Short mmCIF file of C-alpha atoms in Angstrom, two decimals:
data_model
loop_
_atom_site.label_atom_id
_atom_site.label_comp_id
_atom_site.label_asym_id
_atom_site.label_seq_id
_atom_site.Cartn_x
_atom_site.Cartn_y
_atom_site.Cartn_z
CA MET A 1 0.16 -0.20 -0.20
CA SER A 2 1.42 3.21 -1.27
CA ILE A 3 0.54 6.14 0.89
CA MET A 4 0.63 8.38 -2.60
CA GLU A 5 -2.20 6.21 -3.92
CA TYR A 6 -4.09 6.14 -0.37
CA ASN A 7 -6.76 8.82 -1.24
CA GLY A 8 -6.38 8.79 -5.59
CA GLY A 9 -6.56 11.79 -7.46
CA SER A 10 -4.76 13.38 -10.75
CA VAL A 11 -3.71 16.76 -11.75
CA ILE A 12 -2.48 18.01 -15.20
CA ALA A 13 -1.27 21.72 -16.19
CA MET A 14 -0.92 22.57 -19.77
CA VAL A 15 1.04 26.18 -21.74
CA GLY A 16 -1.11 27.31 -24.36
CA LYS A 17 -0.78 30.70 -26.52
CA ASP A 18 -0.69 33.31 -23.79
CA CYS A 19 -3.13 31.03 -21.52
CA VAL A 20 -2.23 28.11 -19.26
CA ALA A 21 -4.77 25.59 -18.18
CA ILE A 22 -4.56 23.51 -14.83
CA ALA A 23 -6.75 20.58 -14.58
CA SER A 24 -7.99 17.83 -12.17
CA ASP A 25 -10.23 15.06 -11.12
CA LEU A 26 -12.44 15.23 -8.43
CA ARG A 27 -12.52 12.02 -6.39
CA LEU A 28 -11.33 11.21 -2.94
CA GLY A 29 -11.32 7.59 -2.16
CA SER A 30 -10.01 5.39 0.90
CA GLN A 31 -7.75 2.70 -1.55
CA ALA A 32 -10.68 0.76 -3.58
CA LEU A 33 -13.92 2.88 -1.74
CA GLY A 34 -14.87 6.21 -3.20
CA ILE A 35 -15.76 8.87 -0.65
CA SER A 36 -16.78 11.99 -1.74
CA SER A 37 -17.15 12.83 -5.87
CA ASN A 38 -16.66 16.60 -4.86
CA PHE A 39 -13.10 16.75 -3.66
CA GLN A 40 -11.50 20.19 -4.90
CA ARG A 41 -7.54 19.91 -4.94
CA ILE A 42 -7.02 23.11 -7.25
CA PHE A 43 -6.70 26.22 -5.49
CA PRO A 44 -6.49 29.98 -5.97
CA VAL A 45 -3.06 31.43 -4.62
CA THR A 46 -3.43 34.61 -6.67
CA ASP A 47 -5.69 36.06 -9.42
CA ARG A 48 -2.97 34.53 -12.05
CA VAL A 49 -1.62 31.45 -10.03
CA TYR A 50 -3.27 28.11 -9.17
CA VAL A 51 -2.04 25.46 -7.71
CA GLY A 52 -3.46 21.73 -7.78
CA LEU A 53 -2.49 19.24 -4.76
CA PRO A 54 -2.47 15.50 -5.84
CA GLY A 55 -1.92 12.88 -3.13
CA LEU A 56 -2.49 12.13 0.71
CA ALA A 57 -5.86 14.15 1.39
CA THR A 58 -5.14 15.13 4.65
CA ASP A 59 -1.64 16.79 3.47
CA VAL A 60 -3.99 18.38 0.42
CA THR A 61 -5.71 20.87 3.31
CA THR A 62 -2.37 21.10 5.44
CA LEU A 63 -0.20 22.44 2.49
CA ARG A 64 -3.33 24.32 1.41
CA GLU A 65 -3.38 26.10 4.61
CA ARG A 66 0.48 26.22 4.63
CA PHE A 67 0.87 28.14 1.47
CA ARG A 68 -1.79 30.31 2.50
CA TYR A 69 -0.05 31.30 5.06
CA ARG A 70 3.28 31.86 3.33
CA VAL A 71 1.84 33.29 0.17
CA ASN A 72 -0.01 35.91 2.75
CA MET A 73 3.31 36.50 4.66
CA TYR A 74 4.84 37.37 1.29
CA THR A 75 2.34 39.33 0.08
CA ILE A 76 2.26 41.93 3.28
CA LYS A 77 6.25 41.55 3.04
CA GLU A 78 6.58 42.50 -0.35
CA GLU A 79 3.37 44.65 -1.09
CA ARG A 80 2.84 42.82 -3.98
CA GLU A 81 1.48 39.83 -5.56
CA ILE A 82 3.82 36.86 -5.61
CA GLU A 83 4.81 36.02 -9.17
CA PRO A 84 3.94 32.42 -10.34
CA GLU A 85 7.60 31.74 -10.44
CA THR A 86 8.82 32.53 -7.06
CA PHE A 87 5.70 30.25 -5.64
CA ALA A 88 6.92 27.26 -7.39
CA HIS A 89 9.97 28.47 -5.80
CA LEU A 90 7.96 29.03 -2.04
CA VAL A 91 6.31 25.30 -2.96
CA SER A 92 9.90 23.69 -3.46
CA SER A 93 11.69 25.01 -0.34
CA THR A 94 8.41 24.46 1.87
CA LEU A 95 8.66 20.42 1.02
CA TYR A 96 12.10 20.53 1.29
CA GLN A 97 12.11 21.19 4.59
CA HIS A 98 10.38 18.45 5.19
CA ARG A 99 12.81 16.23 3.19
CA PHE A 100 12.87 13.34 5.76
CA GLY A 101 9.39 13.29 6.66
CA PRO A 102 7.56 14.59 3.99
CA TYR A 103 4.08 15.58 2.91
CA PHE A 104 3.28 12.88 0.42
CA ILE A 105 1.65 15.42 -2.44
CA GLU A 106 3.20 16.17 -5.54
CA PRO A 107 2.22 19.72 -6.27
CA VAL A 108 1.07 21.01 -9.79
CA MET A 109 1.29 24.85 -10.79
CA ALA A 110 -0.05 27.05 -13.52
CA GLY A 111 -0.30 31.06 -14.06
CA LEU A 112 1.03 33.92 -16.21
CA SER A 113 3.48 35.78 -15.17
CA LYS A 114 4.54 39.62 -15.40
CA THR A 115 6.80 40.42 -18.52
CA PRO A 116 9.31 43.82 -18.09
CA SER A 117 7.25 44.99 -20.90
CA GLY A 118 3.79 44.89 -19.06
CA GLY A 119 2.71 41.61 -20.82
CA PHE A 120 2.20 37.98 -19.38
CA LYS A 121 3.83 34.94 -20.27
CA PRO A 122 2.74 31.15 -19.78
CA PHE A 123 4.37 29.66 -16.64
CA ILE A 124 3.59 25.90 -15.26
CA ALA A 125 5.68 23.74 -12.91
CA ALA A 126 5.42 20.58 -10.70
CA THR A 127 7.29 19.29 -8.21
CA ASP A 128 7.51 16.02 -6.67
CA LEU A 129 6.60 15.12 -2.82
CA ILE A 130 10.46 16.77 -1.30
CA GLY A 131 10.23 19.72 -3.76
CA CYS A 132 12.08 19.27 -6.86
CA LEU A 133 11.40 21.40 -9.11
CA ASN A 134 9.82 20.49 -12.93
CA PHE A 135 9.65 23.99 -15.42
CA ALA A 136 8.14 22.15 -18.13
CA LYS A 137 7.60 24.11 -21.34
CA ASP A 138 4.76 21.45 -22.54
CA PHE A 139 2.55 19.82 -19.65
CA VAL A 140 3.23 18.67 -16.44
CA VAL A 141 1.24 15.92 -14.80
CA ALA A 142 0.86 14.12 -11.09
CA GLY A 143 -1.40 11.79 -9.32
CA THR A 144 -2.25 8.23 -9.54
CA ALA A 145 -3.15 8.37 -13.31
CA SER A 146 0.25 10.03 -13.85
CA ALA A 147 1.60 7.74 -16.60
CA LYS A 148 -1.81 7.29 -18.64
CA LEU A 149 -1.92 11.65 -18.38
CA PHE A 150 1.53 11.59 -19.82
CA GLY A 151 0.60 8.90 -22.89
CA VAL A 152 -2.47 11.12 -23.86
CA ALA A 153 -1.10 14.39 -23.41
CA GLU A 154 2.28 13.62 -25.41
CA GLY A 155 -0.46 12.35 -28.27
CA LEU A 156 -2.66 15.39 -27.95
CA TRP A 157 -1.00 18.60 -26.87
CA GLU A 158 0.41 20.88 -29.53
CA PRO A 159 2.31 24.27 -29.43
CA ASP A 160 0.26 27.16 -29.23
CA LEU A 161 -3.16 26.23 -28.32
CA GLU A 162 -5.62 29.74 -28.51
CA ALA A 163 -7.71 29.03 -24.96
CA GLU A 164 -10.92 27.29 -26.00
CA ASP A 165 -8.60 24.44 -27.82
CA LEU A 166 -6.40 23.74 -24.67
CA PHE A 167 -9.45 23.61 -22.63
CA GLU A 168 -10.71 21.28 -25.28
CA THR A 169 -6.99 19.65 -25.21
CA ILE A 170 -6.47 19.40 -21.34
CA SER A 171 -10.39 18.11 -20.84
CA GLN A 172 -9.65 15.06 -23.37
CA THR A 173 -6.29 14.30 -21.85
CA LEU A 174 -7.47 14.25 -18.10
CA LEU A 175 -10.99 12.43 -18.59
CA ASN A 176 -9.42 9.87 -20.90
CA ALA A 177 -6.59 9.20 -18.60
CA VAL A 178 -8.83 8.84 -15.35
CA ASP A 179 -11.31 6.49 -17.32
CA ARG A 180 -8.55 4.05 -17.46
CA ASP A 181 -7.02 4.43 -13.86
CA ALA A 182 -9.30 3.46 -10.62
CA TYR A 183 -8.43 5.17 -8.29
CA SER A 184 -9.05 9.32 -10.29
CA GLY A 185 -12.22 9.83 -11.89
CA TRP A 186 -15.61 10.59 -10.49
CA GLY A 187 -15.63 14.20 -12.26
CA ALA A 188 -13.44 16.75 -13.03
CA ILE A 189 -12.70 20.40 -12.96
CA VAL A 190 -10.83 22.60 -15.27
CA HIS A 191 -9.44 25.87 -15.00
CA VAL A 192 -8.51 28.01 -17.91
CA ILE A 193 -5.71 31.17 -17.09
CA THR A 194 -5.80 33.28 -19.92
CA LYS A 195 -4.47 37.43 -19.22
CA ASP A 196 -8.33 38.98 -18.55
CA LYS A 197 -10.65 36.26 -17.72
CA ILE A 198 -10.38 32.71 -15.90
CA ILE A 199 -12.61 30.12 -17.29
CA THR A 200 -13.49 27.61 -14.85
CA ARG A 201 -15.79 24.34 -15.87
CA THR A 202 -16.89 21.24 -14.41
CA LEU A 203 -17.17 18.51 -16.80
CA LYS A 204 -19.15 16.07 -17.14
CA GLY A 205 -17.51 12.62 -17.17
CA ARG A 206 -17.87 8.81 -16.34
CA MET A 207 -19.03 8.11 -12.89
CA ASP A 208 -17.58 4.95 -12.27
CA MET B 1 43.55 -21.80 5.63
CA ILE B 2 40.12 -20.11 4.74
CA MET B 3 37.87 -19.92 8.08
CA PRO B 4 34.68 -21.90 7.44
CA ASP B 5 31.70 -19.42 7.82
CA MET B 6 30.18 -20.77 10.70
CA ASP B 7 27.30 -17.90 10.95
CA SER B 8 26.00 -18.97 7.37
CA LEU B 9 26.38 -22.98 8.06
CA ALA B 10 24.25 -22.77 11.46
CA HIS B 11 20.96 -22.49 9.74
CA PRO B 12 19.22 -23.53 6.39
CA GLN B 13 19.89 -20.93 3.49
CA GLU B 14 17.29 -20.60 0.50
CA ARG B 15 19.15 -20.34 -3.00
CA ARG B 16 16.21 -19.77 -5.48
CA PHE B 17 16.32 -19.58 -9.69
CA ASN B 18 14.30 -17.12 -11.14
CA PRO B 19 12.85 -18.27 -14.47
CA TYR B 20 11.29 -15.05 -15.69
CA THR B 21 12.47 -11.75 -16.48
CA GLU B 22 10.56 -8.48 -18.24
CA ASN B 23 11.74 -7.69 -21.62
CA GLY B 24 9.92 -4.15 -22.10
CA GLY B 25 8.71 -3.16 -25.28
CA THR B 26 5.30 -2.38 -26.22
CA ILE B 27 2.70 -3.81 -28.98
CA LEU B 28 -0.49 -2.70 -30.66
CA ALA B 29 -3.10 -3.42 -32.97
CA ILE B 30 -6.21 -2.02 -34.27
CA ALA B 31 -8.87 -3.71 -36.69
CA GLY B 32 -10.55 -1.96 -39.59
CA ALA B 33 -13.49 -2.95 -41.44
CA ASP B 34 -11.36 -4.95 -43.87
CA PHE B 35 -7.57 -4.62 -42.40
CA SER B 36 -6.22 -5.08 -39.48
CA VAL B 37 -2.70 -3.14 -38.41
CA ILE B 38 -0.71 -4.88 -36.07
CA ALA B 39 2.36 -2.85 -34.78
CA GLY B 40 5.59 -3.35 -32.01
CA ASP B 41 8.57 -1.80 -31.12
CA THR B 42 12.13 -3.42 -31.59
CA ARG B 43 13.82 -2.50 -28.71
CA GLN B 44 14.65 -5.63 -26.19
CA SER B 45 15.86 -4.57 -23.00
CA GLU B 46 16.50 -5.84 -19.45
CA GLY B 47 16.36 -3.51 -16.37
CA TYR B 48 18.11 -0.18 -17.87
CA SER B 49 20.00 -2.23 -20.31
CA ILE B 50 19.43 -2.43 -24.27
CA GLN B 51 19.95 -6.07 -25.21
CA THR B 52 19.09 -5.02 -28.86
CA ARG B 53 18.02 -2.46 -30.99
CA TYR B 54 16.29 -5.15 -33.49
CA ALA B 55 14.38 -7.62 -31.77
CA PRO B 56 11.23 -8.42 -33.49
CA LYS B 57 8.25 -8.60 -31.38
CA VAL B 58 5.63 -9.32 -34.34
CA PHE B 59 5.27 -12.31 -36.39
CA ARG B 60 3.30 -13.34 -39.67
CA LEU B 61 1.60 -16.60 -38.95
CA THR B 62 -0.09 -16.61 -42.15
CA ASP B 63 -1.36 -14.61 -45.11
CA ARG B 64 -3.96 -13.37 -43.17
CA ALA B 65 -2.35 -13.96 -39.64
CA VAL B 66 0.03 -11.77 -37.17
CA LEU B 67 0.81 -12.48 -34.03
CA ALA B 68 2.38 -10.05 -31.49
CA VAL B 69 4.33 -10.97 -28.27
CA ASN B 70 5.31 -8.76 -25.29
CA GLY B 71 6.66 -9.84 -21.86
CA PHE B 72 9.78 -12.41 -21.50
CA ALA B 73 10.98 -12.46 -24.77
CA ALA B 74 12.61 -16.16 -24.07
CA ASP B 75 8.83 -17.41 -23.55
CA GLY B 76 7.61 -15.00 -26.79
CA ASN B 77 9.79 -16.94 -28.88
CA MET B 78 9.43 -19.92 -28.36
CA PHE B 79 5.56 -19.76 -27.98
CA VAL B 80 5.81 -18.40 -31.36
CA LYS B 81 8.07 -21.27 -32.47
CA LYS B 82 5.11 -23.47 -30.88
CA VAL B 83 2.46 -21.71 -32.74
CA LYS B 84 3.89 -21.83 -36.24
CA GLN B 85 4.50 -25.36 -35.64
CA ARG B 86 0.67 -26.21 -34.99
CA LEU B 87 -0.66 -24.17 -37.84
CA GLU B 88 2.03 -26.19 -39.94
CA TRP B 89 0.47 -29.43 -38.58
CA TYR B 90 -2.97 -27.93 -39.29
CA HIS B 91 -1.91 -26.89 -43.12
CA HIS B 92 -0.46 -30.56 -43.60
CA ALA B 93 -3.76 -32.25 -42.38
CA HIS B 94 -6.07 -29.99 -44.13
CA ALA B 95 -4.09 -28.62 -46.77
CA LYS B 96 -5.48 -24.60 -45.53
CA ASP B 97 -4.66 -22.23 -43.36
CA MET B 98 -5.96 -22.32 -40.38
CA PRO B 99 -8.66 -19.71 -39.87
CA LEU B 100 -8.18 -16.83 -37.64
CA ARG B 101 -10.77 -17.52 -34.71
CA ALA B 102 -9.36 -20.57 -34.69
CA ILE B 103 -6.05 -19.79 -34.47
CA ALA B 104 -7.68 -17.38 -31.60
CA ARG B 105 -8.68 -20.54 -29.69
CA LEU B 106 -5.73 -22.55 -30.39
CA ILE B 107 -3.73 -19.61 -28.49
CA GLN B 108 -5.74 -20.10 -25.76
CA THR B 109 -5.31 -23.63 -25.09
CA MET B 110 -1.67 -23.84 -25.58
CA LEU B 111 -1.33 -20.89 -23.05
CA TYR B 112 -4.12 -22.71 -20.43
CA ALA B 113 -2.08 -26.12 -20.89
CA ARG B 114 0.82 -24.02 -19.17
CA ARG B 115 -1.33 -22.23 -16.39
CA PHE B 116 0.72 -23.58 -13.48
CA PHE B 117 3.99 -22.55 -15.29
CA PRO B 118 2.53 -19.76 -17.51
CA TYR B 119 4.45 -18.18 -20.67
CA TYR B 120 5.00 -14.87 -19.29
CA VAL B 121 3.78 -12.93 -22.11
CA TYR B 122 0.97 -11.33 -23.21
CA ASN B 123 -0.82 -11.73 -26.92
CA ILE B 124 -2.17 -9.95 -29.43
CA LEU B 125 -3.11 -11.65 -32.73
CA GLY B 126 -4.72 -9.62 -35.51
CA GLY B 127 -5.76 -10.21 -39.01
CA ILE B 128 -8.60 -11.04 -41.03
CA GLU B 129 -11.54 -13.09 -40.12
CA GLU B 130 -13.35 -15.80 -42.56
CA ASP B 131 -15.93 -13.15 -43.20
CA GLY B 132 -13.19 -11.10 -44.75
CA THR B 133 -13.56 -8.57 -41.48
CA GLY B 134 -10.31 -6.81 -39.76
CA ALA B 135 -9.90 -8.47 -36.19
CA VAL B 136 -8.17 -7.82 -33.09
CA TYR B 137 -7.78 -10.82 -30.20
CA SER B 138 -5.81 -9.80 -26.87
CA PHE B 139 -4.97 -12.53 -24.31
CA ASP B 140 -3.76 -12.90 -21.02
CA PRO B 141 -0.53 -14.79 -20.11
CA VAL B 142 -2.87 -17.87 -19.03
CA GLY B 143 -5.22 -17.70 -22.44
CA SER B 144 -8.09 -15.50 -21.13
CA TYR B 145 -9.09 -13.64 -24.69
CA GLU B 146 -11.45 -11.38 -26.55
CA ARG B 147 -11.94 -10.01 -29.56
CA GLU B 148 -11.55 -6.16 -30.04
CA ALA B 149 -11.34 -3.52 -32.11
CA CYS B 150 -8.01 -2.45 -30.60
CA ARG B 151 -5.73 -2.53 -27.85
CA ALA B 152 -1.95 -1.89 -26.64
CA ALA B 153 -0.23 -4.07 -24.58
CA GLY B 154 3.46 -4.12 -22.83
CA ALA B 155 5.62 -1.73 -21.03
CA ALA B 156 3.42 1.54 -22.76
CA GLN B 157 0.06 -0.09 -22.46
CA SER B 158 -0.66 2.68 -19.36
CA LEU B 159 0.48 5.32 -21.78
CA VAL B 160 -1.28 4.04 -25.22
CA GLN B 161 -4.50 2.56 -24.20
CA PRO B 162 -6.56 5.83 -23.02
CA PHE B 163 -4.88 7.60 -26.41
CA LEU B 164 -6.57 4.84 -28.28
CA ASP B 165 -9.91 4.81 -26.16
CA ASN B 166 -9.81 8.98 -27.27
CA GLN B 167 -9.13 8.28 -31.11
CA ILE B 168 -10.48 4.84 -31.77
CA TYR B 169 -13.43 4.71 -29.93
CA PHE B 170 -13.91 8.30 -29.35
CA LYS B 171 -14.36 7.77 -25.89
CA ASN B 172 -15.28 11.34 -24.13
CA GLN B 173 -16.18 12.69 -27.31
CA GLU B 174 -19.80 13.55 -28.57
CA ALA B 175 -20.50 13.52 -32.16
CA ALA B 176 -21.73 16.35 -33.98
CA GLN B 177 -25.50 16.80 -34.40
CA GLY B 178 -27.06 14.06 -36.48
CA THR B 179 -24.35 12.40 -36.96
CA SER B 180 -22.23 9.25 -35.35
CA HIS B 181 -18.83 8.36 -34.78
CA PRO B 182 -17.24 5.82 -37.31
CA SER B 183 -17.23 1.86 -35.84
CA HIS B 184 -13.97 1.42 -38.31
CA LEU B 185 -11.65 3.87 -39.20
CA PRO B 186 -9.81 3.90 -42.79
CA LEU B 187 -6.62 2.43 -42.89
CA GLU B 188 -4.41 6.05 -43.58
CA THR B 189 -5.98 7.21 -40.36
CA VAL B 190 -5.23 3.91 -38.39
CA LEU B 191 -1.70 4.05 -39.59
CA SER B 192 -1.00 7.59 -38.59
CA ILE B 193 -2.94 6.87 -34.89
CA VAL B 194 -0.42 3.70 -34.65
CA ILE B 195 2.99 5.94 -35.09
CA ASP B 196 1.57 8.90 -33.10
CA SER B 197 1.52 6.17 -30.52
CA PHE B 198 4.71 5.13 -30.46
CA THR B 199 6.18 7.96 -30.82
CA SER B 200 4.71 9.52 -27.72
CA ALA B 201 5.40 6.10 -26.22
CA THR B 202 8.68 6.15 -27.10
CA GLU B 203 9.11 9.82 -25.78
CA ARG B 204 7.89 9.30 -22.35
CA HIS B 205 9.59 5.06 -21.32
CA ILE B 206 12.63 4.03 -21.87
CA GLU B 207 11.66 0.70 -22.63
CA VAL B 208 10.25 1.88 -25.73
CA GLY B 209 11.77 3.02 -28.71
CA ASP B 210 14.71 2.13 -31.78
CA GLY B 211 12.57 0.70 -34.37
CA LEU B 212 8.75 0.16 -35.40
CA GLU B 213 7.23 -2.43 -37.11
CA ILE B 214 3.95 -2.28 -38.44
CA PHE B 215 2.22 -5.36 -40.01
CA ILE B 216 -1.36 -4.42 -42.33
CA ALA B 217 -3.10 -7.35 -43.53
CA LEU B 218 -5.51 -6.63 -46.11
CA SER B 219 -8.80 -8.49 -46.74
CA LYS B 220 -9.25 -10.77 -49.78
CA GLY B 221 -9.72 -8.15 -52.95
CA ARG B 222 -8.73 -4.90 -51.04
CA THR B 223 -6.23 -2.80 -52.26
CA LEU B 224 -3.84 -0.40 -50.68
CA GLN B 225 -5.87 2.48 -52.08
CA GLY B 226 -2.99 4.47 -53.31
CA MET B 227 -0.58 3.92 -50.38
CA GLU B 228 1.63 1.47 -52.55
CA SER B 229 3.93 3.97 -52.43
CA ILE B 230 4.26 5.22 -48.64
CA ARG B 231 7.87 4.54 -47.41
CA GLY B 232 9.32 1.51 -46.50
CA LEU B 233 6.72 -0.45 -47.21
CA GLN B 234 7.35 -4.28 -48.38
CA GLU B 235 4.99 -7.49 -49.08
CA LEU B 236 4.83 -10.42 -47.33
CA THR B 237 2.10 -12.61 -48.91
CA VAL B 238 2.58 -15.77 -50.26
CA THR B 239 -0.29 -16.91 -51.51
CA GLU B 240 -1.80 -15.47 -54.44
CA ASP B 241 -5.39 -14.22 -54.89
CA GLY B 242 -6.12 -14.57 -50.96
CA GLU B 243 -5.46 -11.96 -48.15
CA ARG B 244 -2.64 -10.03 -48.62
CA LEU B 245 -0.13 -9.09 -45.62
CA PHE B 246 2.69 -5.79 -45.98
CA VAL B 247 4.97 -4.71 -43.12
CA MET B 248 6.15 -1.38 -42.96
CA ARG B 249 9.56 -0.21 -40.52
CA ARG B 250 10.25 3.25 -39.14
CA ASP B 251 12.71 4.56 -36.75
CA LEU B 252 12.04 5.49 -33.40
CA LYS B 253 14.35 7.83 -31.35
CA LYS B 254 17.50 5.66 -29.81
CA ASP B 255 17.49 7.49 -26.58
#
């Protein structure tokens, strides 16, 4: 029995043209037993940064509060919102502080970072449970369906997708991956972050 | 003088020979209305080492039957050898090739015969049925089998199968108003899905890569319909005016 697979659940993030998307299933389980079909594991950090926390459910709650506390402290001290790159390093160092007794979470982050010219640049990242950062240029995955997500995303993703096309790509990737994973599924949620709005949609998927 | 290790002699020790290994790689088959495509990569590995970059996993059985074997390579090669032997005996006895559904049942009995010392392989049988339809049969190591429209097996099964669910079965896709999803795709589409599946698996799985062999079985009377000039295509058909069999070879990344 792996602690990482105790509650199930998966998260994926993708880069598009001037936009990013992050999506997750909604299952909370206790091994094979389903407990909830409305378990949120993606949280807003700022208006432009979202974080997904797949892994042990008790640590989802703990880490969410911990990140909220640390982001608030940053905002007060710096008198500005945290940038996604900075947040990724905050996540990384928080997890590494627990190197020898880790939180059983592999966070996935997605956001738009400010450029010096005043524009926005898509940003995604993921870490393992001890905070090793992965800044991918295309997509990142984590959770019990990660192998399936890798396979489908590698086949469906292409560069410079517009927001609506990115939504379709990430949705299809997630839905088809979790349908082949017993520990993920039971509904899904997708967030697409663009420079002037965030599109959040709950998907209708297989409930078995 | 070497002192005997009294500690190790004090209590019994067990030594065991493990007759199985896992040799990586992935296989895949898709059935069309009047054709069948059976593919496999050619990398053979053990642990993190590559034993060879060209070890075929997909084999011609007859002009209308192709068998792909994945798992423990030694068992796989032996199994294919035995199946071919049985098919030869059948040919001598009945003066014709064994029909595909009969080969499928034969494979089941051959696998189940070794129920308590199994061939450590997943089999996918592809080809043309007696009624001319394309068929895919997939097996577990002890002979449980099923006819399907598509199946992936092996190291990258978990990467490829959900992609196939989406692209072949159109899972999670709604057909446009007043239309329906096709139950069988054209050969050209199937081939590009197969190639995409393997390039994706190669990208993300260390045990997949090096080369790709795609077998194409065509129903009696069907032609390649303008795909004759496709790169790296070779005809393997033995008998005339029957089903036709082709193989197509592609390179995959070697890292």
